[in-house]
Amino acid sequence: MPTQQKTVTIYSTPSCHFCHAAKEFFTEHHIAFTDYNVASDLPKRQEMIEKTGQMGVPVILVGDEIIVGFDEPRLREVLAIA
């Protein structure tokens, strides 16, 4: 079965260290992602809260999987990165 790139979305803020670490991880592993700055994008902040019940960032969606925080082992698992 061929590996297909899952859609990756990150809800982040500019001052969040773990958000930066997650985005660097994606870039390093050539994972395309959509970044929403929930500090300034109020509709996306509301969407993040409705989807997850979380107000903390980062909130990362990989396909339908929700990962709260920069959980590198979990990201490697769901993205099939060795």
JSON list of C-alpha atoms in Angstrom, two decimals:
[
{"chain": "A", "resi": 1, "resn": "MET", "atom": "CA", "xyz": [0.00, 0.00, 0.00]},
{"chain": "A", "resi": 2, "resn": "PRO", "atom": "CA", "xyz": [1.61, 3.31, -1.05]},
{"chain": "A", "resi": 3, "resn": "THR", "atom": "CA", "xyz": [2.21, 5.88, 1.65]},
{"chain": "A", "resi": 4, "resn": "GLN", "atom": "CA", "xyz": [0.14, 8.98, 1.10]},
{"chain": "A", "resi": 5, "resn": "GLN", "atom": "CA", "xyz": [0.99, 12.31, 2.70]},
{"chain": "A", "resi": 6, "resn": "LYS", "atom": "CA", "xyz": [-1.60, 13.05, 5.37]},
{"chain": "A", "resi": 7, "resn": "THR", "atom": "CA", "xyz": [-2.88, 16.60, 5.69]},
{"chain": "A", "resi": 8, "resn": "VAL", "atom": "CA", "xyz": [-1.02, 18.35, 8.50]},
{"chain": "A", "resi": 9, "resn": "THR", "atom": "CA", "xyz": [-2.40, 21.47, 10.19]},
{"chain": "A", "resi": 10, "resn": "ILE", "atom": "CA", "xyz": [-0.87, 23.29, 13.14]},
{"chain": "A", "resi": 11, "resn": "TYR", "atom": "CA", "xyz": [-2.60, 25.87, 15.29]},
{"chain": "A", "resi": 12, "resn": "SER", "atom": "CA", "xyz": [0.17, 28.00, 16.79]},
{"chain": "A", "resi": 13, "resn": "THR", "atom": "CA", "xyz": [1.22, 31.38, 18.15]},
{"chain": "A", "resi": 14, "resn": "PRO", "atom": "CA", "xyz": [4.38, 33.34, 17.27]},
{"chain": "A", "resi": 15, "resn": "SER", "atom": "CA", "xyz": [5.71, 33.23, 20.85]},
{"chain": "A", "resi": 16, "resn": "CYS", "atom": "CA", "xyz": [5.25, 29.47, 21.39]},
{"chain": "A", "resi": 17, "resn": "HIS", "atom": "CA", "xyz": [8.57, 27.62, 21.60]},
{"chain": "A", "resi": 18, "resn": "PHE", "atom": "CA", "xyz": [6.96, 24.21, 21.06]},
{"chain": "A", "resi": 19, "resn": "CYS", "atom": "CA", "xyz": [5.10, 25.54, 18.00]},
{"chain": "A", "resi": 20, "resn": "HIS", "atom": "CA", "xyz": [8.43, 26.59, 16.46]},
{"chain": "A", "resi": 21, "resn": "ALA", "atom": "CA", "xyz": [9.94, 23.20, 17.32]},
{"chain": "A", "resi": 22, "resn": "ALA", "atom": "CA", "xyz": [7.01, 21.38, 15.66]},
{"chain": "A", "resi": 23, "resn": "LYS", "atom": "CA", "xyz": [7.26, 23.50, 12.49]},
{"chain": "A", "resi": 24, "resn": "GLU", "atom": "CA", "xyz": [11.03, 22.93, 12.34]},
{"chain": "A", "resi": 25, "resn": "PHE", "atom": "CA", "xyz": [10.40, 19.18, 12.70]},
{"chain": "A", "resi": 26, "resn": "PHE", "atom": "CA", "xyz": [7.93, 19.24, 9.77]},
{"chain": "A", "resi": 27, "resn": "THR", "atom": "CA", "xyz": [10.30, 21.28, 7.61]},
{"chain": "A", "resi": 28, "resn": "GLU", "atom": "CA", "xyz": [13.26, 19.03, 8.46]},
{"chain": "A", "resi": 29, "resn": "HIS", "atom": "CA", "xyz": [11.25, 15.96, 7.41]},
{"chain": "A", "resi": 30, "resn": "HIS", "atom": "CA", "xyz": [9.76, 17.62, 4.30]},
{"chain": "A", "resi": 31, "resn": "ILE", "atom": "CA", "xyz": [6.22, 17.46, 5.68]},
{"chain": "A", "resi": 32, "resn": "ALA", "atom": "CA", "xyz": [3.93, 20.07, 4.13]},
{"chain": "A", "resi": 33, "resn": "PHE", "atom": "CA", "xyz": [1.73, 21.78, 6.70]},
{"chain": "A", "resi": 34, "resn": "THR", "atom": "CA", "xyz": [-0.78, 24.58, 7.07]},
{"chain": "A", "resi": 35, "resn": "ASP", "atom": "CA", "xyz": [-0.08, 26.97, 9.95]},
{"chain": "A", "resi": 36, "resn": "TYR", "atom": "CA", "xyz": [-2.80, 29.02, 11.62]},
{"chain": "A", "resi": 37, "resn": "ASN", "atom": "CA", "xyz": [-1.71, 31.81, 13.97]},
{"chain": "A", "resi": 38, "resn": "VAL", "atom": "CA", "xyz": [-4.43, 31.63, 16.62]},
{"chain": "A", "resi": 39, "resn": "ALA", "atom": "CA", "xyz": [-3.06, 34.72, 18.37]},
{"chain": "A", "resi": 40, "resn": "SER", "atom": "CA", "xyz": [-4.39, 36.88, 15.52]},
{"chain": "A", "resi": 41, "resn": "ASP", "atom": "CA", "xyz": [-6.84, 34.59, 13.66]},
{"chain": "A", "resi": 42, "resn": "LEU", "atom": "CA", "xyz": [-9.86, 34.52, 15.97]},
{"chain": "A", "resi": 43, "resn": "PRO", "atom": "CA", "xyz": [-12.05, 32.25, 13.76]},
{"chain": "A", "resi": 44, "resn": "LYS", "atom": "CA", "xyz": [-9.24, 29.66, 13.66]},
{"chain": "A", "resi": 45, "resn": "ARG", "atom": "CA", "xyz": [-8.73, 29.98, 17.43]},
{"chain": "A", "resi": 46, "resn": "GLN", "atom": "CA", "xyz": [-12.45, 29.25, 17.90]},
{"chain": "A", "resi": 47, "resn": "GLU", "atom": "CA", "xyz": [-12.22, 26.33, 15.45]},
{"chain": "A", "resi": 48, "resn": "MET", "atom": "CA", "xyz": [-9.26, 24.90, 17.41]},
{"chain": "A", "resi": 49, "resn": "ILE", "atom": "CA", "xyz": [-11.14, 25.18, 20.72]},
{"chain": "A", "resi": 50, "resn": "GLU", "atom": "CA", "xyz": [-14.28, 23.60, 19.24]},
{"chain": "A", "resi": 51, "resn": "LYS", "atom": "CA", "xyz": [-12.33, 20.68, 17.72]},
{"chain": "A", "resi": 52, "resn": "THR", "atom": "CA", "xyz": [-10.18, 19.95, 20.74]},
{"chain": "A", "resi": 53, "resn": "GLY", "atom": "CA", "xyz": [-11.44, 21.73, 23.83]},
{"chain": "A", "resi": 54, "resn": "GLN", "atom": "CA", "xyz": [-7.88, 23.07, 24.10]},
{"chain": "A", "resi": 55, "resn": "MET", "atom": "CA", "xyz": [-6.71, 26.63, 24.41]},
{"chain": "A", "resi": 56, "resn": "GLY", "atom": "CA", "xyz": [-3.02, 25.72, 24.63]},
{"chain": "A", "resi": 57, "resn": "VAL", "atom": "CA", "xyz": [-0.82, 25.46, 21.56]},
{"chain": "A", "resi": 58, "resn": "PRO", "atom": "CA", "xyz": [0.42, 23.82, 19.51]},
{"chain": "A", "resi": 59, "resn": "VAL", "atom": "CA", "xyz": [-2.55, 21.77, 18.45]},
{"chain": "A", "resi": 60, "resn": "ILE", "atom": "CA", "xyz": [-1.59, 19.59, 15.49]},
{"chain": "A", "resi": 61, "resn": "LEU", "atom": "CA", "xyz": [-3.98, 17.73, 13.21]},
{"chain": "A", "resi": 62, "resn": "VAL", "atom": "CA", "xyz": [-2.57, 14.88, 11.14]},
{"chain": "A", "resi": 63, "resn": "GLY", "atom": "CA", "xyz": [-5.42, 13.69, 9.00]},
{"chain": "A", "resi": 64, "resn": "ASP", "atom": "CA", "xyz": [-8.16, 13.12, 11.61]},
{"chain": "A", "resi": 65, "resn": "GLU", "atom": "CA", "xyz": [-5.68, 12.59, 14.47]},
{"chain": "A", "resi": 66, "resn": "ILE", "atom": "CA", "xyz": [-5.42, 15.40, 17.03]},
{"chain": "A", "resi": 67, "resn": "ILE", "atom": "CA", "xyz": [-2.10, 15.84, 18.82]},
{"chain": "A", "resi": 68, "resn": "VAL", "atom": "CA", "xyz": [-1.90, 18.44, 21.57]},
{"chain": "A", "resi": 69, "resn": "GLY", "atom": "CA", "xyz": [1.60, 19.75, 22.14]},
{"chain": "A", "resi": 70, "resn": "PHE", "atom": "CA", "xyz": [4.79, 18.86, 20.29]},
{"chain": "A", "resi": 71, "resn": "ASP", "atom": "CA", "xyz": [4.75, 15.09, 20.84]},
{"chain": "A", "resi": 72, "resn": "GLU", "atom": "CA", "xyz": [7.59, 14.06, 18.53]},
{"chain": "A", "resi": 73, "resn": "PRO", "atom": "CA", "xyz": [7.27, 10.28, 19.11]},
{"chain": "A", "resi": 74, "resn": "ARG", "atom": "CA", "xyz": [3.53, 10.42, 18.31]},
{"chain": "A", "resi": 75, "resn": "LEU", "atom": "CA", "xyz": [4.14, 12.60, 15.24]},
{"chain": "A", "resi": 76, "resn": "ARG", "atom": "CA", "xyz": [6.77, 10.16, 13.98]},
{"chain": "A", "resi": 77, "resn": "GLU", "atom": "CA", "xyz": [4.29, 7.34, 14.48]},
{"chain": "A", "resi": 78, "resn": "VAL", "atom": "CA", "xyz": [1.32, 8.93, 12.68]},
{"chain": "A", "resi": 79, "resn": "LEU", "atom": "CA", "xyz": [3.53, 10.30, 9.88]},
{"chain": "A", "resi": 80, "resn": "ALA", "atom": "CA", "xyz": [5.49, 7.02, 9.56]},
{"chain": "A", "resi": 81, "resn": "ILE", "atom": "CA", "xyz": [8.85, 8.74, 10.07]},
{"chain": "A", "resi": 82, "resn": "ALA", "atom": "CA", "xyz": [11.60, 6.42, 11.29]}
]
